[in-house]
Short mmCIF file of C-alpha atoms and ligand atoms in Angstrom, two decimals:
data_model
loop_
_atom_site.label_atom_id
_atom_site.label_comp_id
_atom_site.label_asym_id
_atom_site.label_seq_id
_atom_site.Cartn_x
_atom_site.Cartn_y
_atom_site.Cartn_z
CA PRO A 268 -25.78 -0.37 8.55
CA ILE A 269 -23.21 1.64 9.56
CA MET A 270 -20.21 -0.22 10.71
CA SER A 271 -17.32 -0.21 12.73
CA THR A 272 -13.77 -1.00 11.04
CA ALA A 273 -13.83 -3.83 13.86
CA GLU A 274 -16.98 -4.30 13.29
CA ILE A 275 -16.18 -4.81 9.77
CA ARG A 276 -13.48 -6.77 10.83
CA SER A 277 -15.07 -9.57 12.88
CA ALA A 278 -17.71 -9.91 10.46
CA PHE A 279 -16.15 -11.44 8.26
CA LEU A 280 -13.72 -13.57 10.49
CA LYS A 281 -16.78 -15.37 11.88
CA PHE A 282 -18.48 -15.54 8.51
CA PHE A 283 -15.77 -17.57 7.67
CA GLU A 284 -14.91 -19.92 10.47
CA ASP A 285 -18.95 -20.79 10.37
CA LYS A 286 -18.26 -21.75 6.98
CA GLY A 287 -15.66 -23.77 8.81
CA CYS A 288 -12.64 -22.44 7.43
CA LYS A 289 -10.62 -21.80 10.16
CA LEU A 290 -9.38 -18.87 11.78
CA TYR A 291 -5.38 -17.61 11.84
CA PRO A 292 -3.79 -14.31 12.76
CA SER A 293 -2.86 -12.50 11.24
CA SER A 294 1.61 -13.35 10.09
CA SER A 295 4.89 -10.38 10.77
CA LEU A 296 5.20 -7.72 8.55
CA VAL A 297 8.75 -9.22 7.69
CA PRO A 298 7.99 -12.98 5.95
CA ASP A 299 9.34 -16.48 7.20
CA ASP A 300 9.82 -16.23 3.24
CA PRO A 301 13.44 -14.65 2.33
CA SER A 302 11.67 -14.12 -1.38
CA LEU A 303 9.51 -11.39 -0.12
CA LEU A 304 10.36 -8.19 1.27
CA LEU A 305 7.85 -7.88 3.31
CA ALA A 306 3.96 -9.34 4.37
CA ASN A 307 2.07 -7.93 1.43
CA ALA A 308 -0.76 -9.95 1.46
CA GLY A 309 -3.37 -12.65 2.89
CA MET A 310 -2.11 -15.56 1.77
CA ASN A 311 2.04 -15.00 2.31
CA GLN A 312 1.94 -17.43 5.67
CA PHE A 313 -0.49 -20.10 3.50
CA LYS A 314 2.51 -20.64 0.65
CA GLU A 315 3.77 -24.11 1.60
CA TYR A 316 -0.58 -25.08 1.65
CA TYR A 317 -0.53 -23.77 -1.70
CA GLN A 318 2.79 -25.47 -2.83
CA GLY A 319 1.17 -29.19 -1.81
CA LYS A 320 3.61 -29.15 1.18
CA LYS A 321 1.63 -28.66 4.51
CA THR A 322 -1.83 -29.52 4.42
CA MET A 323 -5.01 -28.46 6.58
CA ARG A 324 -7.73 -29.92 7.58
CA GLU A 325 -9.90 -27.68 7.48
CA ILE A 326 -11.92 -26.84 4.25
CA GLY A 327 -9.88 -23.89 4.25
CA ALA A 328 -9.05 -20.47 6.26
CA THR A 329 -9.54 -17.05 7.36
CA SER A 330 -7.71 -14.70 8.28
CA CYS A 331 -6.55 -10.36 8.16
CA GLN A 332 -3.35 -9.40 7.41
CA LYS A 333 -1.40 -6.98 7.96
CA CYS A 334 0.09 -5.54 4.70
CA VAL A 335 2.38 -3.17 3.76
CA ARG A 336 3.04 -1.98 -0.33
CA THR A 337 5.40 -0.12 -1.41
CA ASN A 338 4.29 0.06 -5.13
CA ASP A 339 1.37 3.07 -5.37
CA ILE A 340 3.84 5.66 -2.17
CA ASP A 341 4.11 8.69 -4.73
CA ILE A 342 0.24 8.73 -4.78
CA ILE A 343 -0.59 7.51 -1.41
CA GLY A 344 -2.94 10.53 -0.08
CA ALA A 345 -3.77 11.76 -3.92
CA ASP A 346 -6.47 9.14 -3.97
CA GLY A 347 -9.15 7.56 -1.29
CA ARG A 348 -7.35 3.87 -1.50
CA HIS A 349 -4.22 3.55 -1.21
CA ALA A 350 -2.27 2.98 1.43
CA SER A 351 1.44 1.71 2.85
CA PHE A 352 -0.72 0.45 4.90
CA PHE A 353 -3.85 -2.04 5.76
CA GLU A 354 -5.28 -4.42 6.76
CA MET A 355 -6.11 -7.58 4.13
CA LEU A 356 -9.21 -9.98 4.59
CA GLY A 357 -9.05 -13.34 3.60
CA ASN A 358 -10.33 -16.19 3.18
CA PHE A 359 -8.15 -19.26 2.05
CA SER A 360 -8.75 -22.95 0.25
CA PHE A 361 -6.61 -25.64 -0.86
CA GLY A 362 -7.65 -27.76 -3.07
CA GLY A 363 -11.35 -28.05 -0.01
CA VAL A 364 -14.20 -25.70 -1.22
CA SER A 365 -14.54 -25.04 -5.46
CA LYS A 366 -14.88 -21.85 -7.64
CA GLU A 367 -18.32 -20.90 -7.08
CA GLN A 368 -18.84 -22.00 -3.97
CA ALA A 369 -15.95 -18.92 -3.48
CA CYS A 370 -18.01 -16.68 -5.01
CA ALA A 371 -20.61 -17.53 -3.37
CA TRP A 372 -19.19 -16.66 -0.76
CA ALA A 373 -18.03 -13.38 -1.61
CA LEU A 374 -21.55 -12.37 -3.16
CA GLU A 375 -23.30 -14.17 -0.44
CA LEU A 376 -21.15 -11.03 2.12
CA SER A 377 -21.31 -8.66 0.19
CA THR A 378 -25.79 -8.87 0.34
CA LYS A 379 -26.61 -9.91 3.39
CA VAL A 380 -23.73 -9.20 5.98
CA PHE A 381 -22.99 -5.92 4.52
CA LYS A 382 -25.99 -5.01 2.70
CA LEU A 383 -24.85 -4.00 -0.48
CA PRO A 384 -27.32 -3.82 -3.29
CA ILE A 385 -26.41 -5.85 -5.41
CA GLU A 386 -26.77 -2.92 -8.28
CA ARG A 387 -24.00 -1.03 -7.32
CA LEU A 388 -21.39 -3.96 -6.84
CA TYR A 389 -19.19 -5.07 -10.53
CA PHE A 390 -17.31 -7.85 -10.90
CA THR A 391 -14.69 -8.40 -13.54
CA VAL A 392 -12.08 -11.80 -14.76
CA PHE A 393 -9.51 -12.90 -16.49
CA THR A 394 -9.38 -12.44 -20.18
CA ASP A 395 -11.00 -15.96 -21.62
CA ASP A 396 -11.58 -16.87 -17.81
CA ASP A 397 -15.50 -17.96 -19.26
CA GLU A 398 -16.43 -20.66 -16.20
CA THR A 399 -15.44 -17.63 -13.80
CA PHE A 400 -17.84 -15.00 -16.49
CA ASP A 401 -21.29 -17.65 -15.82
CA ILE A 402 -20.41 -17.88 -12.62
CA TRP A 403 -21.99 -14.30 -11.49
CA ARG A 404 -24.21 -15.54 -14.14
CA LYS A 405 -25.80 -18.13 -12.85
CA LEU A 406 -25.13 -16.17 -9.18
CA GLY A 407 -28.11 -13.33 -9.98
CA VAL A 408 -25.16 -10.60 -11.74
CA GLU A 409 -26.66 -8.35 -14.47
CA GLU A 410 -24.19 -9.64 -17.43
CA SER A 411 -23.61 -5.32 -18.00
CA HIS A 412 -22.02 -5.28 -14.64
CA ILE A 413 -19.20 -7.97 -15.96
CA SER A 414 -16.22 -7.42 -17.54
CA ARG A 415 -13.65 -8.66 -18.31
CA LEU A 416 -9.46 -6.88 -17.73
CA GLY A 417 -5.78 -8.18 -18.50
CA GLU A 418 -3.16 -9.48 -16.80
CA ASP A 419 -2.22 -6.14 -15.18
CA ASP A 420 -5.46 -6.81 -13.30
CA ASN A 421 -6.79 -10.01 -12.52
CA PHE A 422 -3.74 -12.38 -12.87
CA TRP A 423 -2.16 -12.37 -8.77
CA ALA A 424 0.28 -13.66 -8.18
CA ALA A 425 2.57 -13.79 -4.00
CA GLY A 426 6.03 -12.27 -5.93
CA PRO A 427 7.81 -13.01 -8.78
CA THR A 428 8.35 -16.90 -8.00
CA GLY A 429 5.55 -19.22 -6.19
CA PRO A 430 1.57 -18.98 -6.19
CA CYS A 431 -0.31 -17.36 -8.90
CA GLY A 432 -3.63 -17.89 -10.78
CA PRO A 433 -6.02 -16.08 -12.25
CA CYS A 434 -8.50 -13.83 -10.41
CA SER A 435 -11.69 -11.58 -10.16
CA GLU A 436 -12.82 -8.37 -8.64
CA ILE A 437 -15.51 -7.09 -7.27
CA TYR A 438 -16.12 -3.60 -7.07
CA TYR A 439 -18.48 -0.80 -5.49
CA ASP A 440 -19.12 2.24 -7.14
CA MET A 441 -19.07 5.36 -5.14
CA GLY A 442 -20.74 7.66 -7.14
CA GLU A 443 -21.06 9.22 -9.95
CA HIS A 444 -19.79 12.00 -7.79
CA VAL A 445 -16.52 10.01 -6.69
CA GLY A 446 -13.38 10.56 -9.69
CA CYS A 447 -12.92 11.13 -13.16
CA GLY A 448 -16.75 11.84 -13.81
CA ARG A 449 -15.89 10.47 -17.49
CA PRO A 450 -18.46 8.97 -18.96
CA ASP A 451 -16.58 5.49 -19.94
CA CYS A 452 -15.66 5.62 -16.39
CA ALA A 453 -15.78 1.51 -15.57
CA PRO A 454 -14.30 -1.00 -13.38
CA GLY A 455 -10.41 -0.66 -13.73
CA CYS A 456 -10.53 2.90 -14.44
CA ASP A 457 -7.60 5.14 -11.63
CA CYS A 458 -10.09 7.19 -10.51
CA ASP A 459 -11.82 6.35 -7.28
CA ARG A 460 -14.82 5.33 -8.26
CA PHE A 461 -15.59 1.98 -9.07
CA LEU A 462 -13.79 0.14 -5.61
CA GLU A 463 -12.12 -2.50 -6.49
CA TYR A 464 -12.41 -4.06 -2.60
CA TRP A 465 -11.75 -8.61 -3.05
CA ASN A 466 -9.79 -9.65 -4.94
CA LEU A 467 -10.48 -13.66 -5.73
CA VAL A 468 -7.60 -15.18 -6.95
CA PHE A 469 -8.02 -19.22 -7.64
CA THR A 470 -4.23 -20.02 -7.79
CA GLN A 471 -3.70 -22.79 -10.19
CA PHE A 472 0.43 -22.04 -11.02
CA ASP A 473 3.67 -21.53 -10.03
CA ARG A 474 5.84 -20.00 -11.14
CA GLN A 475 9.72 -21.21 -11.62
CA GLU A 476 12.84 -19.46 -11.30
CA ASP A 477 13.15 -19.93 -15.36
CA GLY A 478 9.29 -18.50 -15.87
CA SER A 479 6.67 -22.17 -16.49
CA MET A 480 4.54 -22.11 -14.98
CA PRO A 481 3.52 -25.60 -14.19
CA GLU A 482 0.20 -26.43 -12.04
CA LEU A 483 -0.38 -26.46 -8.84
CA PRO A 484 -0.77 -29.25 -7.42
CA HIS A 485 -4.92 -28.01 -6.00
CA ARG A 486 -6.64 -25.70 -7.56
CA ASN A 487 -6.55 -23.65 -4.93
CA LEU A 488 -8.30 -20.34 -3.35
CA ASP A 489 -7.52 -16.90 -2.32
CA THR A 490 -8.99 -13.69 -2.05
CA GLY A 491 -7.72 -10.13 -0.18
CA MET A 492 -10.33 -7.92 0.96
CA GLY A 493 -8.89 -4.32 1.88
CA LEU A 494 -9.86 -4.24 5.46
CA GLU A 495 -9.83 0.04 5.13
CA ARG A 496 -11.84 0.36 1.87
CA MET A 497 -14.86 -1.65 3.00
CA SER A 498 -14.55 0.70 5.87
CA ALA A 499 -15.13 3.04 3.20
CA ILE A 500 -17.52 1.66 1.72
CA MET A 501 -19.58 1.14 5.27
CA GLN A 502 -19.48 4.07 6.50
CA GLY A 503 -20.88 5.97 3.64
CA LYS A 504 -17.49 7.65 2.60
CA SER A 505 -15.96 8.12 -0.59
CA SER A 506 -12.79 8.27 0.92
CA PHE A 507 -10.81 4.99 3.28
CA PHE A 508 -9.34 8.57 4.85
CA ASP A 509 -12.41 9.48 5.65
CA SER A 510 -13.39 5.88 7.75
CA ASP A 511 -12.72 6.77 11.52
CA ILE A 512 -9.53 4.58 12.48
CA MET A 513 -7.93 6.97 9.75
CA GLN A 514 -9.74 10.07 11.36
CA GLY A 515 -8.06 10.49 14.25
CA LEU A 516 -5.42 10.22 13.09
CA ILE A 517 -6.23 12.96 10.34
CA LYS A 518 -7.77 14.91 13.15
CA LEU A 519 -4.22 13.99 15.25
CA GLY A 520 -2.64 16.17 11.88
CA GLU A 521 -4.65 19.19 11.92
CA GLU A 522 -4.61 20.30 15.69
CA ILE A 523 -0.77 18.91 16.03
CA SER A 524 0.07 21.10 12.74
CA GLY A 525 -3.14 23.74 12.22
CA ALA A 526 -4.12 22.92 9.20
CA THR A 527 -8.18 21.78 7.81
CA TYR A 528 -8.22 18.76 6.64
CA VAL A 529 -10.16 18.98 3.36
CA SER A 530 -12.02 15.73 2.63
CA ASP A 531 -11.93 16.17 -1.49
CA ASP A 532 -8.27 17.96 -1.83
CA TYR A 533 -6.24 15.33 -3.13
CA THR A 534 -3.26 17.64 -2.49
CA GLY A 535 -1.14 20.45 -0.53
CA PRO A 536 -1.75 20.14 3.84
CA SER A 537 -5.10 17.61 2.82
CA ARG A 538 -2.43 15.69 1.45
CA SER A 539 -0.36 15.91 2.99
CA LEU A 540 -2.30 15.29 6.27
CA ARG A 541 -2.96 11.25 4.66
CA ILE A 542 0.57 10.73 4.11
CA ILE A 543 1.39 11.83 7.43
CA ALA A 544 -1.61 9.21 8.76
CA ASP A 545 -1.29 6.46 6.79
CA HIS A 546 3.02 7.09 6.80
CA ALA A 547 2.63 6.49 11.01
CA ARG A 548 0.97 3.51 10.58
CA SER A 549 3.55 2.15 8.69
CA VAL A 550 6.55 2.77 11.05
CA ASP A 551 4.73 1.61 13.93
CA PHE A 552 3.84 -1.84 12.69
CA LEU A 553 7.49 -2.18 11.10
CA ILE A 554 9.32 -1.29 14.34
CA SER A 555 6.66 -3.60 16.37
CA ASP A 556 7.89 -6.35 14.20
CA GLY A 557 11.42 -5.54 14.64
CA VAL A 558 11.85 -3.91 11.61
CA LEU A 559 15.20 -1.36 12.12
CA PRO A 560 15.40 1.64 9.55
CA GLY A 561 18.01 0.57 7.77
CA ASN A 562 20.15 1.85 3.53
CA GLU A 563 18.40 -1.50 2.29
CA GLY A 564 15.27 -3.66 1.76
CA ARG A 565 12.53 -3.77 5.17
CA GLY A 566 15.37 -0.39 7.13
CA TYR A 567 15.15 1.26 3.70
CA VAL A 568 11.24 1.32 3.17
CA LEU A 569 10.90 2.26 7.28
CA ARG A 570 13.79 4.58 6.38
CA ARG A 571 12.16 6.00 3.18
CA LEU A 572 8.31 6.21 4.54
CA LEU A 573 8.96 7.16 8.55
CA ARG A 574 11.13 10.55 6.52
CA ARG A 575 8.38 11.33 3.98
CA ALA A 576 6.30 11.01 6.76
CA VAL A 577 8.43 13.89 8.85
CA PHE A 578 9.28 16.13 5.04
CA HIS A 579 5.71 16.10 5.11
CA GLY A 580 5.09 17.49 9.29
CA ARG A 581 7.55 20.24 8.09
CA LEU A 582 5.61 20.89 4.34
CA LEU A 583 3.08 21.88 7.34
CA GLY A 584 4.47 23.42 8.74
CA VAL A 585 5.47 21.22 12.57
CA ASP A 586 9.02 21.80 13.51
CA GLY A 587 10.40 19.81 16.32
CA PRO A 588 9.62 15.67 16.92
CA PHE A 589 5.60 15.18 16.35
CA LEU A 590 6.11 11.40 14.90
CA GLY A 591 5.63 9.80 18.47
CA LYS A 592 2.05 11.55 18.98
CA PHE A 593 1.10 9.74 15.87
CA ILE A 594 2.96 6.37 17.32
CA ASP A 595 0.66 7.15 19.91
CA LYS A 596 -2.46 7.66 18.27
CA VAL A 597 -1.89 4.15 16.22
CA ASN A 598 -0.72 1.60 19.63
CA GLU A 599 -4.94 4.33 20.59
CA LEU A 600 -6.96 3.32 18.03
CA MET A 601 -5.50 0.00 17.09
CA GLY A 602 -3.51 -1.50 20.30
CA ASP A 603 -6.99 -3.08 20.85
CA ALA A 604 -6.42 -5.99 17.50
CA TYR A 605 -3.05 -5.82 17.61
CA PRO A 606 -1.92 -6.21 21.37
CA ASP A 607 1.72 -7.00 19.91
CA LEU A 608 2.15 -3.23 19.13
CA LEU A 609 1.39 -2.00 22.99
CA LYS A 610 4.38 -4.87 23.59
CA ASN A 611 7.38 -1.98 22.93
CA VAL A 612 6.15 1.37 22.57
CA ALA A 613 8.08 2.61 24.23
CA LEU A 614 11.75 1.03 22.29
CA VAL A 615 9.34 2.01 18.94
CA GLN A 616 9.29 5.38 20.11
CA GLY A 617 13.31 5.45 20.54
CA ILE A 618 13.94 3.79 17.43
CA VAL A 619 11.03 6.49 15.79
CA ASN A 620 12.37 9.89 17.63
CA ALA A 621 16.32 9.25 17.25
CA GLU A 622 16.14 8.26 13.31
CA GLU A 623 13.72 11.30 12.79
CA GLU A 624 15.94 13.53 14.51
CA ARG A 625 18.67 12.78 12.85
CA PHE A 626 16.95 13.29 9.50
CA SER A 627 15.46 16.52 11.24
CA THR A 628 18.83 17.54 11.81
CA THR A 629 20.19 17.36 7.65
CA LEU A 630 17.00 19.11 7.08
CA ASP A 631 18.04 21.93 9.00
CA ASN A 632 21.73 22.16 7.71
CA GLY A 633 19.71 22.37 4.55
CA ARG A 634 18.21 24.31 5.03
CA VAL A 635 21.50 27.21 5.93
CA TYR A 636 22.79 26.46 2.60
CA LEU A 637 19.03 26.82 0.60
CA ASP A 638 18.33 29.97 2.46
CA GLU A 639 22.44 31.80 1.06
CA ALA A 640 21.99 30.16 -2.39
CA LEU A 641 18.42 31.57 -2.76
CA SER A 642 19.07 35.41 -0.72
CA LYS A 643 21.17 35.16 -2.90
CA LEU A 644 19.24 35.66 -6.34
CA ALA A 645 17.92 38.40 -7.90
CA GLU A 646 13.71 38.50 -8.18
CA GLY A 647 12.23 35.88 -9.91
CA GLU A 648 15.84 34.00 -11.14
CA ALA A 649 15.01 30.74 -10.41
CA LEU A 650 17.55 28.51 -8.04
CA ASP A 651 19.34 26.17 -10.67
CA GLY A 652 19.47 22.35 -10.87
CA ALA A 653 23.00 21.83 -9.55
CA ALA A 654 21.99 23.67 -6.00
CA ALA A 655 18.75 21.81 -5.67
CA PHE A 656 20.89 18.29 -6.43
CA MET A 657 23.59 19.46 -3.86
CA LEU A 658 20.22 20.10 -1.45
CA HIS A 659 19.50 16.50 -2.17
CA ASP A 660 22.64 15.02 -3.20
CA THR A 661 25.18 16.41 0.47
CA PHE A 662 21.71 17.66 2.13
CA GLY A 663 19.31 14.62 1.77
CA PHE A 664 17.50 17.50 1.38
CA PRO A 665 13.57 16.20 -1.25
CA ILE A 666 13.03 18.31 -4.55
CA ASP A 667 9.40 18.64 -3.06
CA LEU A 668 10.86 20.61 0.00
CA THR A 669 13.51 22.31 -2.10
CA VAL A 670 10.71 23.19 -4.86
CA GLU A 671 8.13 24.40 -1.77
CA ILE A 672 10.57 26.45 0.39
CA ALA A 673 12.32 28.09 -2.35
CA GLU A 674 8.14 29.44 -4.31
CA GLY A 675 7.90 30.55 -0.62
CA ALA A 676 10.95 33.35 -0.85
CA GLY A 677 8.95 33.79 -5.55
CA HIS A 678 11.96 31.36 -6.88
CA ALA A 679 11.34 28.86 -9.10
CA VAL A 680 14.27 26.33 -9.23
CA ASP A 681 15.44 24.72 -12.41
CA ILE A 682 13.74 21.06 -11.98
CA ASP A 683 15.28 20.57 -15.74
CA GLY A 684 18.98 20.90 -14.60
CA PHE A 685 17.31 19.13 -11.31
CA ASN A 686 17.07 16.28 -13.51
CA ARG A 687 19.68 16.62 -15.52
CA GLU A 688 22.06 15.83 -12.73
CA MET A 689 19.51 13.33 -11.15
CA GLU A 690 20.70 11.31 -14.01
CA ALA A 691 24.09 11.81 -14.23
CA GLN A 692 24.70 10.75 -10.64
CA ARG A 693 22.56 7.41 -11.67
CA GLU A 694 25.50 7.13 -14.40
CA ARG A 695 27.91 7.14 -12.25
CA ALA A 696 25.99 4.61 -10.25
CA ARG A 697 25.36 2.82 -13.23
CA ALA A 698 29.35 2.58 -13.43
CA ASN A 699 29.96 1.79 -9.72
CA VAL A 700 27.67 -1.08 -9.59
CA LYS A 701 30.45 -3.78 -9.21
CA GLY A 702 31.18 -1.64 -6.06
CA ASP A 703 29.39 -0.87 -3.34
CA ALA A 704 27.17 1.01 -5.34
CA TRP A 705 25.68 3.45 -2.13
CA GLY A 706 28.81 4.72 -1.15
CA THR A 707 27.72 8.25 -4.37
CA PHE A 708 24.90 7.88 -2.06
CA ASN A 709 23.91 10.69 0.40
CA ASP A 710 23.15 7.44 3.06
CA VAL A 711 19.95 9.42 3.79
CA TRP A 712 16.59 8.95 1.96
CA THR A 713 16.43 10.22 -2.03
CA GLU A 714 12.98 9.46 -3.54
CA LEU A 715 15.50 8.34 -7.11
CA SER A 716 17.12 5.32 -5.08
CA ASP A 717 14.01 3.06 -6.04
CA LYS A 718 14.99 3.82 -9.26
CA LEU A 719 18.30 2.31 -8.71
CA PRO A 720 18.84 -1.72 -10.06
CA ALA A 721 16.55 -3.16 -7.30
CA THR A 722 19.95 -5.85 -6.04
CA GLU A 723 21.95 -2.51 -5.12
CA PHE A 724 19.37 -2.15 -2.34
CA CYS A 725 18.07 -5.58 -1.77
CA GLY A 726 18.85 -9.19 -2.53
CA TYR A 727 16.21 -10.01 -4.95
CA ASP A 728 14.33 -8.04 -7.73
CA LEU A 729 12.48 -6.26 -6.53
CA GLU A 730 10.82 -4.65 -10.19
CA THR A 731 9.34 -7.37 -11.08
CA LEU A 732 7.58 -8.50 -7.37
CA GLU A 733 6.72 -4.72 -8.49
CA GLY A 734 5.09 -5.85 -11.90
CA ALA A 735 3.52 -8.26 -9.31
CA ARG A 736 1.48 -5.65 -8.41
CA VAL A 737 3.57 -6.35 -4.43
P1 ATP B 1019 -5.68 -1.54 -6.25
O1 ATP B 1019 -5.69 -2.15 -8.14
O2 ATP B 1019 -6.56 -0.91 -5.86
O3 ATP B 1019 -3.73 -1.38 -6.52
P2 ATP B 1019 -4.66 -4.66 -6.29
O4 ATP B 1019 -5.79 -5.15 -7.47
O5 ATP B 1019 -3.28 -4.27 -6.36
O6 ATP B 1019 -5.50 -2.99 -5.88
P3 ATP B 1019 -4.96 -6.96 -4.69
O7 ATP B 1019 -3.39 -6.86 -4.94
O8 ATP B 1019 -5.98 -7.60 -5.58
O9 ATP B 1019 -5.12 -5.51 -4.53
O10 ATP B 1019 -5.34 -6.87 -3.23
C1 ATP B 1019 -6.34 -7.06 -3.15
C2 ATP B 1019 -6.94 -6.85 -2.40
O11 ATP B 1019 -6.83 -5.43 -0.67
C3 ATP B 1019 -7.49 -5.83 -3.11
O12 ATP B 1019 -9.03 -5.82 -3.13
C4 ATP B 1019 -8.10 -4.22 -1.78
O13 ATP B 1019 -9.14 -3.62 -1.03
C5 ATP B 1019 -7.27 -4.44 -0.62
N1 ATP B 1019 -5.70 -3.28 -1.41
C6 ATP B 1019 -5.08 -3.85 -1.53
N2 ATP B 1019 -3.87 -3.17 -2.43
C7 ATP B 1019 -4.93 -1.70 -1.39
C8 ATP B 1019 -3.48 -0.73 -0.87
N3 ATP B 1019 -2.55 -0.72 -1.53
N4 ATP B 1019 -4.26 0.22 0.27
C9 ATP B 1019 -5.60 -0.39 0.60
N5 ATP B 1019 -5.73 -1.57 0.23
C10 ATP B 1019 -5.76 -2.53 -0.58
MG1 MG B 1020 -6.23 -3.89 -8.84
MG1 MG B 1021 -6.84 -7.19 -7.42
MG1 MG B 1022 -2.07 -1.98 -6.42
#
């Protein structure tokens, strides 16, 4: 059956409520947890239940959690399955639901409610997790549809410390026409063909500061199903950007820019349209949950997403402020499910407009400098790396934008030279770590800031977090 995003969301929650799980609302994107930058999974709000510090009367819980992740930021828009903002449907238990039960429910919901053909489902288990392998077998899954994946895919942790454990993932085969086309393509491949839509985590351990992993008081369950991905599956689309909610935003981008969206083109204008659609959701939800643009931590995540969206608007030839229109569209598409979005619209719009204007001025100033530099070049001569770096460092001009504009005027950019300047700057920053590392950086967006030692822009180890696939 074709199901809308709203229908999938409620079918999932109802299924688990009927099984005796208690329905919890999404928590804020700003977690009540100093070890976590932003909510990135449904289990975040249940951390203390996993740790045995709190108990629940019901056998478990279910929720639809707003999440923001930026570990995939470079590929957003360049594939059909990664978003910076997404909704994670989940069911959770703290000793009350067995592994067998959890797997049986996931299969029942997939095949009986969503009516996905079992022939198209694939299952992975953690390297040596024979127990879960056998559970899927007993539930009727063909052995050829179960594979073993290592730590990168099948070991989950919410952060550098805290609850973690082995996982079992469920994938849907989107069909041969989707993805890399290699004959050996299989679950775990980097392409969109085998779409991971559900992850069942058996949260058993509690990683400590020193790296040790004592058992938690219970064998817990934490599952996460990506709503956007299930929408793509249920609506017969190879990309979540082609599903009901995202299409409203893509269409708005087409109207504003005059660009045409091509659903299987993952480059150029189609990619920019996706990035704006995606980032607009993050921006709206982050600000309405109380995050303000800034140079550190959450504020930096927001600023980076917002400026990237504006930048891609520029790439599409949109002048003048436009992001506010996307905020209105997000509210229109998602206000029913998230009424809080509608509470502070004027405030959100004000913050978006101010930040967009500020960044636009920076971009305009850089444009004057760039046009002048280009006018001095001989025909076919490349823009030197020092000029590209100056644009980046002084004007906050993203290198992609420099390249795009230079190419439009018939000039290449000396990227190697630019990279050398960047590296030299990083060296200077490292030498300066004891002082204010940000002092050596322009306070506007730089794509490369995340390559700085992470402690420079937030209070804990982002790299470890990324390693934990936040
Ligand atoms: P992937 O390997 O595709 O990046 P993941 O293994 O990082 O996904 P999990 O941490 O297991 O994802 O999250 C549980 C579920 O949430 C995934 O199975 C997927 O359906 C959804 N999900 C995770 N990350 C994203 C994202 N960036 N955009 C949209 N949905 C996501
Ligand atoms: Mg994965
Ligand atoms: Mg996963
Ligand atoms: Mg991921």
